[in-house]
PDB file of C-alpha atoms in Angstrom:
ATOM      1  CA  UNK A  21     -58.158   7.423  -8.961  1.00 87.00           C
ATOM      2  CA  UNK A  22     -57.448   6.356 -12.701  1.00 88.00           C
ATOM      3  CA  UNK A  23     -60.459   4.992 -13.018  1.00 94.00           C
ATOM      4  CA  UNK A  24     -58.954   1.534 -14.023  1.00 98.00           C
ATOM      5  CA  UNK A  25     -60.137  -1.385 -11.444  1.00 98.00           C
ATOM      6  CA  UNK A  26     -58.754  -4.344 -10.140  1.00 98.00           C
ATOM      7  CA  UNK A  27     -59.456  -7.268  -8.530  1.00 97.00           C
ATOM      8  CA  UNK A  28     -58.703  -9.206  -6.177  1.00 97.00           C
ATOM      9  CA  UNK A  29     -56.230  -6.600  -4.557  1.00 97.00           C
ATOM     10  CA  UNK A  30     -54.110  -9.083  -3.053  1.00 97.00           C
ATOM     11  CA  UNK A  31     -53.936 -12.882  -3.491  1.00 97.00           C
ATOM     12  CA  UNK A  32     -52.132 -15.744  -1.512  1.00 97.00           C
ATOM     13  CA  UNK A  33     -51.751 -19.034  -3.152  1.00 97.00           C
ATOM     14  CA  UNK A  34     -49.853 -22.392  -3.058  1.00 98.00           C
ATOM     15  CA  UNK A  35     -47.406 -23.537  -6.309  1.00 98.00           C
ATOM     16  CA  UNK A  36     -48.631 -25.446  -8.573  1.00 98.00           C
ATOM     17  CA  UNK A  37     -52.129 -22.938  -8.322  1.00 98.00           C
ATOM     18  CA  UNK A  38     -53.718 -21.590 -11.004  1.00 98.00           C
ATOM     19  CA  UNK A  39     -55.232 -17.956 -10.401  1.00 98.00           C
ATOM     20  CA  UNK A  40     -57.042 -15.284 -12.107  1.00 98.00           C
ATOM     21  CA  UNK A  41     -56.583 -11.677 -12.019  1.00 98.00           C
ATOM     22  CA  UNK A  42     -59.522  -9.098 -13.450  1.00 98.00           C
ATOM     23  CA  UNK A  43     -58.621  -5.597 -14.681  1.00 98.00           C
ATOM     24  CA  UNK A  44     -61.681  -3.122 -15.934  1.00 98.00           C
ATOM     25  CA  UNK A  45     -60.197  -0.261 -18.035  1.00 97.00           C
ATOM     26  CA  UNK A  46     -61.376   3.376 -18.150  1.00 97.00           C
ATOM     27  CA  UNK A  47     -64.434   4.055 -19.333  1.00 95.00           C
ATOM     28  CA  UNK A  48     -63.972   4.351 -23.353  1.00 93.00           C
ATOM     29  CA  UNK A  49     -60.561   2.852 -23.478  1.00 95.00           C
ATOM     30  CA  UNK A  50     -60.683  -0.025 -25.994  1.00 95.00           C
ATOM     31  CA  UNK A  51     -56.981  -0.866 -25.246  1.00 94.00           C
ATOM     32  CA  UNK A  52     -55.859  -2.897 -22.043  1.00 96.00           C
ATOM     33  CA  UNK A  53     -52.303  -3.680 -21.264  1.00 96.00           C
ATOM     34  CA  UNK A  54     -50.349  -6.236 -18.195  1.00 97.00           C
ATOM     35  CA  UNK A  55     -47.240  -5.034 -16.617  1.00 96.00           C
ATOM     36  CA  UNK A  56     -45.456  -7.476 -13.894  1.00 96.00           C
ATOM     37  CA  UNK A  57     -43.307  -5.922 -11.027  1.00 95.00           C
ATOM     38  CA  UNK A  58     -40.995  -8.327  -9.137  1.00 92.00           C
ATOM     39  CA  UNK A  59     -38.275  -6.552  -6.910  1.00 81.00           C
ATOM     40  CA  UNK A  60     -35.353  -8.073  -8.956  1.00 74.00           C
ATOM     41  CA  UNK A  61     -36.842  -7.381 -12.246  1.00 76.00           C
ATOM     42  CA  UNK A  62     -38.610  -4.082 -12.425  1.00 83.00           C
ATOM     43  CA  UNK A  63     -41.885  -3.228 -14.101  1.00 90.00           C
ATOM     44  CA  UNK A  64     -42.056  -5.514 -17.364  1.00 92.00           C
ATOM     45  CA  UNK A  65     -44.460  -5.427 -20.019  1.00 93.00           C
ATOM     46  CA  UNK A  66     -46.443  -8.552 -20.799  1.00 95.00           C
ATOM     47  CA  UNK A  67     -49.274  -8.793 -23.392  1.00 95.00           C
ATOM     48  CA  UNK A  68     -51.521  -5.839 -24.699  1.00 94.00           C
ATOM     49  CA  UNK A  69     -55.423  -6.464 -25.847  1.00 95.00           C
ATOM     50  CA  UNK A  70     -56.922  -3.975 -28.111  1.00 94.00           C
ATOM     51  CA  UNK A  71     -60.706  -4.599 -28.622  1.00 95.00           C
ATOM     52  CA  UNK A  72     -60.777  -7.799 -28.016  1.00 95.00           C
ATOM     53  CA  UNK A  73     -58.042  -8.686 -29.990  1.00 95.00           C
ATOM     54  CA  UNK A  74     -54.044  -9.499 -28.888  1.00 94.00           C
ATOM     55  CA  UNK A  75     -51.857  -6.448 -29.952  1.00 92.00           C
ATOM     56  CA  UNK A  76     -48.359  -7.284 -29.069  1.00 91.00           C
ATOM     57  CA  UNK A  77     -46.612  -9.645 -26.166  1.00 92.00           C
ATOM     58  CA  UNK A  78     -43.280  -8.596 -24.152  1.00 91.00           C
ATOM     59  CA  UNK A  79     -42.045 -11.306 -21.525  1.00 85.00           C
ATOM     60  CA  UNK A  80     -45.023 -13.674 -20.767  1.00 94.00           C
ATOM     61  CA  UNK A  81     -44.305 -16.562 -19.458  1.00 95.00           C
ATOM     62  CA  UNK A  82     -46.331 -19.729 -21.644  1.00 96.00           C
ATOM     63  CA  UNK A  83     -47.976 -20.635 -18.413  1.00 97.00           C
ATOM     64  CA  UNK A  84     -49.369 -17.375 -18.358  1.00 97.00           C
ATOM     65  CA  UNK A  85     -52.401 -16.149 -21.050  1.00 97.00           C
ATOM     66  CA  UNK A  86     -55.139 -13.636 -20.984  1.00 97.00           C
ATOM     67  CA  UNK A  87     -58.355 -12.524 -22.735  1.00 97.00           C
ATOM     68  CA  UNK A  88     -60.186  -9.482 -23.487  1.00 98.00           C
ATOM     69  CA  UNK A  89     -63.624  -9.896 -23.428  1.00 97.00           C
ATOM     70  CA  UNK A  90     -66.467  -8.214 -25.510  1.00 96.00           C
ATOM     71  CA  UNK A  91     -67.431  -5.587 -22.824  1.00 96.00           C
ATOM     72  CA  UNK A  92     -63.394  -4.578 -22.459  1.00 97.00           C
ATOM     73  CA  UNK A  93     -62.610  -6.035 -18.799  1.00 97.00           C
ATOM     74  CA  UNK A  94     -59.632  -8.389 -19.182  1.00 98.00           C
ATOM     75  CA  UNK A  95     -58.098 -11.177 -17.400  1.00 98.00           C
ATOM     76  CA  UNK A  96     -54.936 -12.635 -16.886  1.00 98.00           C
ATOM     77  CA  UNK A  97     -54.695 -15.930 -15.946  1.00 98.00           C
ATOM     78  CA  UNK A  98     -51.804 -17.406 -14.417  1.00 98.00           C
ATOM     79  CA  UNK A  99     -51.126 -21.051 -13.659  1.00 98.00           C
ATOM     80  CA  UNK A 100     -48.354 -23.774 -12.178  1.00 98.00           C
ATOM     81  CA  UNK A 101     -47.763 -20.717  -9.901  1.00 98.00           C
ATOM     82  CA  UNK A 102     -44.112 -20.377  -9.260  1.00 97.00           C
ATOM     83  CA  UNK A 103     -42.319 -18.842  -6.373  1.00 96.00           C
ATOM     84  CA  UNK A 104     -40.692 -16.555  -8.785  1.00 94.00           C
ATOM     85  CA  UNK A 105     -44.224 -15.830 -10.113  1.00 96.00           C
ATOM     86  CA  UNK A 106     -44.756 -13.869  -6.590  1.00 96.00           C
ATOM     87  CA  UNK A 107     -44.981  -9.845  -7.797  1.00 96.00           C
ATOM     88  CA  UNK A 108     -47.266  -6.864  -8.474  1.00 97.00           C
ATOM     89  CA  UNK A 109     -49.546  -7.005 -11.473  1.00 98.00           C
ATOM     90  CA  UNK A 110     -51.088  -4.143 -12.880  1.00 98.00           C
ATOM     91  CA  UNK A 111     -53.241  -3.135 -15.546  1.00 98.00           C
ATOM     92  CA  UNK A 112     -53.622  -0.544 -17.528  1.00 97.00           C
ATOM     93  CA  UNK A 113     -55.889   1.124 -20.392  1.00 96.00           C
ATOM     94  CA  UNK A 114     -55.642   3.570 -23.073  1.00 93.00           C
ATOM     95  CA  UNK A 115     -58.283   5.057 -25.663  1.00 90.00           C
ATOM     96  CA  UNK A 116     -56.123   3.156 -28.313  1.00 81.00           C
ATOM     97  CA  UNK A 117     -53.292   1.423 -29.347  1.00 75.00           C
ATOM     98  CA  UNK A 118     -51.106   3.378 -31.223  1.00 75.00           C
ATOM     99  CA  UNK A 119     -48.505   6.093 -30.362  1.00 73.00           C
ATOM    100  CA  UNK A 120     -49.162   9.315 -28.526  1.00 76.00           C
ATOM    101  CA  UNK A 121     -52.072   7.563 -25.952  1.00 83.00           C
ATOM    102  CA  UNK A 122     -51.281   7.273 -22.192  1.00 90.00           C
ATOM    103  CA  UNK A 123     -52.097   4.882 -19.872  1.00 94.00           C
ATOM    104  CA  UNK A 124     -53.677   4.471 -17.365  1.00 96.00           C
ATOM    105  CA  UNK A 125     -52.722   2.472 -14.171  1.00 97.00           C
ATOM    106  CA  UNK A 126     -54.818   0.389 -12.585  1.00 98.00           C
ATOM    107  CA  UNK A 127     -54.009   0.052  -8.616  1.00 97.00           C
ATOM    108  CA  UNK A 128     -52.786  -3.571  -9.031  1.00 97.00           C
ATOM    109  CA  UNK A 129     -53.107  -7.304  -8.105  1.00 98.00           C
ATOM    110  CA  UNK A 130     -50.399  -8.281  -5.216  1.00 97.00           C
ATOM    111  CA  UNK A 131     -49.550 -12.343  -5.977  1.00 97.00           C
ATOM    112  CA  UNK A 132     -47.735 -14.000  -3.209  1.00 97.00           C
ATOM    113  CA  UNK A 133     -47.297 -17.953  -4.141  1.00 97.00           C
ATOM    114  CA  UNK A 134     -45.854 -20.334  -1.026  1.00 96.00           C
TER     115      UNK A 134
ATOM    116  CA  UNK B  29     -37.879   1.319 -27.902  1.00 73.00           C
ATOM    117  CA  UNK B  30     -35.309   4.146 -27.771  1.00 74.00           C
ATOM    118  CA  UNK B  31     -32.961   3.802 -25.090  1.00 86.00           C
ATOM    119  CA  UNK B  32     -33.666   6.405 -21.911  1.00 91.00           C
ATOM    120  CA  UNK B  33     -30.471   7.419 -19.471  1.00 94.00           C
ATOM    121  CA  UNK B  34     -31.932   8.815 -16.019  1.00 96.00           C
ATOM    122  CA  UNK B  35     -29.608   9.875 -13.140  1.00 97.00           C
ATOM    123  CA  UNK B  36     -30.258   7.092 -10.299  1.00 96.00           C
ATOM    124  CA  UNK B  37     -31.720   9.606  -7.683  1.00 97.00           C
ATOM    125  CA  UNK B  38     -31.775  13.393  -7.124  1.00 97.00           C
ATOM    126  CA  UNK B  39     -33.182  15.209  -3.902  1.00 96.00           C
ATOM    127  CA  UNK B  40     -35.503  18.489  -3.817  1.00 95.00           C
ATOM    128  CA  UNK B  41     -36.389  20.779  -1.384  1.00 96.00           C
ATOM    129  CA  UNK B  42     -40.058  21.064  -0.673  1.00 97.00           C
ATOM    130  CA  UNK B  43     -41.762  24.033  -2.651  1.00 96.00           C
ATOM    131  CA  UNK B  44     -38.887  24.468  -5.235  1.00 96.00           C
ATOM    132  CA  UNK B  45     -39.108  23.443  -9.143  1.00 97.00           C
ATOM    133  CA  UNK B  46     -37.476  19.899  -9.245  1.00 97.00           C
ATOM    134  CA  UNK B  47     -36.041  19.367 -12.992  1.00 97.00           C
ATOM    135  CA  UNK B  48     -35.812  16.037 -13.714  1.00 98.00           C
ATOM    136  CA  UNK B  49     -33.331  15.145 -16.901  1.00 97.00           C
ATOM    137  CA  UNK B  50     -33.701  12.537 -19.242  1.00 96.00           C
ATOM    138  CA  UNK B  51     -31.171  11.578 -22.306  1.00 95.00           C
ATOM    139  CA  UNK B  52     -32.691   9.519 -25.634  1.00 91.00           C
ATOM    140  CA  UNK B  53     -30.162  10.367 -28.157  1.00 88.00           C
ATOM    141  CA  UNK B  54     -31.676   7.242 -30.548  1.00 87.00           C
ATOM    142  CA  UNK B  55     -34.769   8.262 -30.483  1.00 87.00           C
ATOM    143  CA  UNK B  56     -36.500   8.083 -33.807  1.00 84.00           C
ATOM    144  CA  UNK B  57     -39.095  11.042 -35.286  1.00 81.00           C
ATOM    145  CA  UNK B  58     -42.429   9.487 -34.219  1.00 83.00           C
ATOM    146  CA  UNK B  59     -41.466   8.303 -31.213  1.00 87.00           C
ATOM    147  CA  UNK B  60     -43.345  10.436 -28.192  1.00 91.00           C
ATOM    148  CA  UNK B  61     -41.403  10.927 -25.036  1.00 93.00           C
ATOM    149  CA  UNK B  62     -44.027   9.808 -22.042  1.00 94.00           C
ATOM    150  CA  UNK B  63     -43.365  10.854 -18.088  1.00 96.00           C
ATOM    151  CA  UNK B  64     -45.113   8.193 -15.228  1.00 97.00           C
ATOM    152  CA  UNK B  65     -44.310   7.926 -11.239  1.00 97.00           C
ATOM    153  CA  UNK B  66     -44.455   5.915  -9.101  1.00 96.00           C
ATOM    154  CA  UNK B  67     -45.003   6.040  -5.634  1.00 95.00           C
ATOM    155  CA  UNK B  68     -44.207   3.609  -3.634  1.00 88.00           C
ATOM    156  CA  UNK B  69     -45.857  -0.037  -4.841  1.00 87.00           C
ATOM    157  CA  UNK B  70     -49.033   2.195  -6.157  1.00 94.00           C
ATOM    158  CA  UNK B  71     -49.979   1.575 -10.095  1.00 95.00           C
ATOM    159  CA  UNK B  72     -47.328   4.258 -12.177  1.00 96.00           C
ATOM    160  CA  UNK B  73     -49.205   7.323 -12.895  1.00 96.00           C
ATOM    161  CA  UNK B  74     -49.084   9.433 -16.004  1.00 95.00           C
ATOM    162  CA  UNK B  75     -47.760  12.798 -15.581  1.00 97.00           C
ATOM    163  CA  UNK B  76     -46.949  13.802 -19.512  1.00 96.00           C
ATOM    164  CA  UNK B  77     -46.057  13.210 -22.681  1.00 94.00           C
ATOM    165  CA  UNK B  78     -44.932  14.778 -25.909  1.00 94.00           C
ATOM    166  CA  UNK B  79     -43.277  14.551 -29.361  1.00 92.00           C
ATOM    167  CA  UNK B  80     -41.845  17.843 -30.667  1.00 90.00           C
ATOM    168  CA  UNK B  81     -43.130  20.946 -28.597  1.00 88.00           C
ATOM    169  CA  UNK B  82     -42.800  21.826 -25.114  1.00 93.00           C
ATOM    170  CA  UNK B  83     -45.820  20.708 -23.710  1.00 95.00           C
ATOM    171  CA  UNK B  84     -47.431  21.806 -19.965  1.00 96.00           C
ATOM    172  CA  UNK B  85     -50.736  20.133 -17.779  1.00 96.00           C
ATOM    173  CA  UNK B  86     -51.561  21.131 -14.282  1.00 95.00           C
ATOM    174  CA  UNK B  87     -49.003  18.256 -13.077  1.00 95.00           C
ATOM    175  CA  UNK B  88     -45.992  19.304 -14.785  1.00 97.00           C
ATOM    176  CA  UNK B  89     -44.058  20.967 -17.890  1.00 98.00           C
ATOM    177  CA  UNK B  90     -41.843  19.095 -20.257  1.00 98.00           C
ATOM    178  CA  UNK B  91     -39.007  20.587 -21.790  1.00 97.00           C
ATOM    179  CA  UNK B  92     -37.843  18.970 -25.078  1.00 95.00           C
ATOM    180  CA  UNK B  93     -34.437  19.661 -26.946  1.00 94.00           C
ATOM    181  CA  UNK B  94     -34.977  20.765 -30.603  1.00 93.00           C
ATOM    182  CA  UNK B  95     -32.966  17.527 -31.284  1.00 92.00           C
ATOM    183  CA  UNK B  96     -35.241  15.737 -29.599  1.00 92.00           C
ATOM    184  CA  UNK B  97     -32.315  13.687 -27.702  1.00 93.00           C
ATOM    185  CA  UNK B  98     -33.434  14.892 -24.225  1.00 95.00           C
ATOM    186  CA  UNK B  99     -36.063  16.285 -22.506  1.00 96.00           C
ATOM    187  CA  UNK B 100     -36.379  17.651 -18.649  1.00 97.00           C
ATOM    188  CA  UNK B 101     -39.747  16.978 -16.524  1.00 98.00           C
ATOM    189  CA  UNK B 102     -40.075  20.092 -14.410  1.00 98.00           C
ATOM    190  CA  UNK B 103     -42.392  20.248 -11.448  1.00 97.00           C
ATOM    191  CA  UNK B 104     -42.742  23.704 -10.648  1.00 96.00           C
ATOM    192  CA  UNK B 105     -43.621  23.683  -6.682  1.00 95.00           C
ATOM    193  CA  UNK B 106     -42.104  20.106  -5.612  1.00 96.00           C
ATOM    194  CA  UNK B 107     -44.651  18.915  -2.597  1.00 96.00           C
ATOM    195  CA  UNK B 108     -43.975  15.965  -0.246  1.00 96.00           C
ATOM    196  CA  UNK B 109     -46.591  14.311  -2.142  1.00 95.00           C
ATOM    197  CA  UNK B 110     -44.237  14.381  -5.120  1.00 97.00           C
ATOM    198  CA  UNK B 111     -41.491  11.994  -3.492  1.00 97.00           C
ATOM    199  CA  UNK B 112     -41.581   8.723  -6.361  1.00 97.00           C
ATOM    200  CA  UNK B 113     -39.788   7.119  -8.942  1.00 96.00           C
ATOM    201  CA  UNK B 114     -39.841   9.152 -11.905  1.00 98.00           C
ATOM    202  CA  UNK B 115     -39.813   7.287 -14.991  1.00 96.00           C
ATOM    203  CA  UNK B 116     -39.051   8.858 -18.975  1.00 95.00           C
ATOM    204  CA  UNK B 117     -39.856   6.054 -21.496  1.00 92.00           C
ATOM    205  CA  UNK B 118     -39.588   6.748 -25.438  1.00 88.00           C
ATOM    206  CA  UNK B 119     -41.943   3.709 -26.896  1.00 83.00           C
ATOM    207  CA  UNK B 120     -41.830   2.205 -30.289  1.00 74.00           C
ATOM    208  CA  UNK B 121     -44.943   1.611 -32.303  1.00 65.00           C
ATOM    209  CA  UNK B 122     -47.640  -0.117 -30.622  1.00 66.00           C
ATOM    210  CA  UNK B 123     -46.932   1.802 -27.105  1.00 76.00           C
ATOM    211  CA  UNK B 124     -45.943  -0.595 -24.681  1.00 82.00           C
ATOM    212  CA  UNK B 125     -44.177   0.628 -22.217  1.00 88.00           C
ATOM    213  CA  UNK B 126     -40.300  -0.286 -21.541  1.00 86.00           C
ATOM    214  CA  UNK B 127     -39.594   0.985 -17.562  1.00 89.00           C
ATOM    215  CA  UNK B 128     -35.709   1.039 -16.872  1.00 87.00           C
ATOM    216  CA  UNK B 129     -34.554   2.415 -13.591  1.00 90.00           C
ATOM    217  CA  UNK B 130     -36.329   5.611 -13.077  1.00 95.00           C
ATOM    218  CA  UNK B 131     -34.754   8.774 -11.117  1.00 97.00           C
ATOM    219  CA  UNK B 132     -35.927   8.245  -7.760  1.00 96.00           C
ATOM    220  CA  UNK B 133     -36.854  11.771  -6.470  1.00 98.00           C
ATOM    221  CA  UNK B 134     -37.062  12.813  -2.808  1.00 97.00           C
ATOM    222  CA  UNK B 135     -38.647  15.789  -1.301  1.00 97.00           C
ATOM    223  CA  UNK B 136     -37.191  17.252   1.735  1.00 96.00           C
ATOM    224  CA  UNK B 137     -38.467  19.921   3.939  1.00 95.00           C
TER     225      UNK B 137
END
């Protein structure tokens, strides 16, 4: 157990949808990051929140945004769901931001979109 | 992010030290060199990371080149438990993490 929650742990939804997933980091870890697995394209970064405050974005889609909110959960909302949008979303949380600070996983959010 | 080369796959026997290789000939001086698995569609889990030294936790050992252009993961008594996708990832400032192929790694009896 990493000690990094999320919820729901799996979601079914129609295109067009809009969703949201929740992630809670460790406690004491002011930094919370969004990966996206799809089978054809691997694990990919997508945005990183460090105290509230955006940090760097990889490969997030515009229809896609998220938040960090004053007590450190996070959520990443996703909307005009896609087929392609169907994946594994995790989480994950470090002390900081900077170099030399792991992460940790959460267990992740599995999106299927019909 | 400096570029990581991982064989594709490599098998170990059960209860023997599995060394896992992992080339990043550009990487630059402050960039760390991090170890996660995965196992199956489970979140990635840290195993170990470090910059310069050899560095060793109650997971595994890592073994880095005074170069610094590759490093091997060693897991000193490979379980069943240990079958995943291993992956070596050398981020650039800010630490996000860049996940190429990975060495998938299978125990055998």
């Amino acid at each position: 157990d990493s000690g990094v929650t999320q919820t729901p742990k799996h979601l079914i939804t129609a295109t067009g949808q809009r969703v949201t997933l929740r992630c809670s980091p460790r406690s004491g870890d002011l930094s919370v990051y969004w990966y996206q697995q799809s089978l054809d394209q691997g694990l990919q970064f997508l945005i990183q929140y460090y105290n509230g405050e955006e940090r760097a974005k990889g490969n997030i889609l515009e229809r896609f945004s998220a938040q960090q909110f004053p007590d450190l959960h996070s959520e990443l909302n996703l909307s005009s769901l896609e087929l392609g949008d169907s994946a594994l979303y995790f989480c994950a949380s470090s002390v900081s931001s900077g170099s030399g600070n792991e992460q940790f996983f959460g267990p992740g959010t599995r999106l299927t979109v019909l | 992010d400096a570029k990581t080369t991982q064989p594709p796959s490599m098998d170990c026997a059960e209860g023997r030290a599995a060394n896992l290789p992992c080339n990043h000939s550009t990487i630059s001086g402050n960039e760390y060199v991090y170890w996660y698995r995965q196992i199956h569609s489970q979140g990635p889990q840290y195993i170990i990371h470090g910059l310069k030294n050899n560095e060793t936790n109650e997971m595994a050992s890592l073994i880095i080149t005074e170069d610094r252009k590759s490093s091997t993961l060693i897991l000193p008594h490979a379980t069943l438990r240990d079958t995943a996708v291993y992956y070596c990832i050398a981020p650039s400032a800010g630490n996000k993490l860049t996940f190429g192929g990975g060495t998938r790694v299978l125990v055998k009896p």
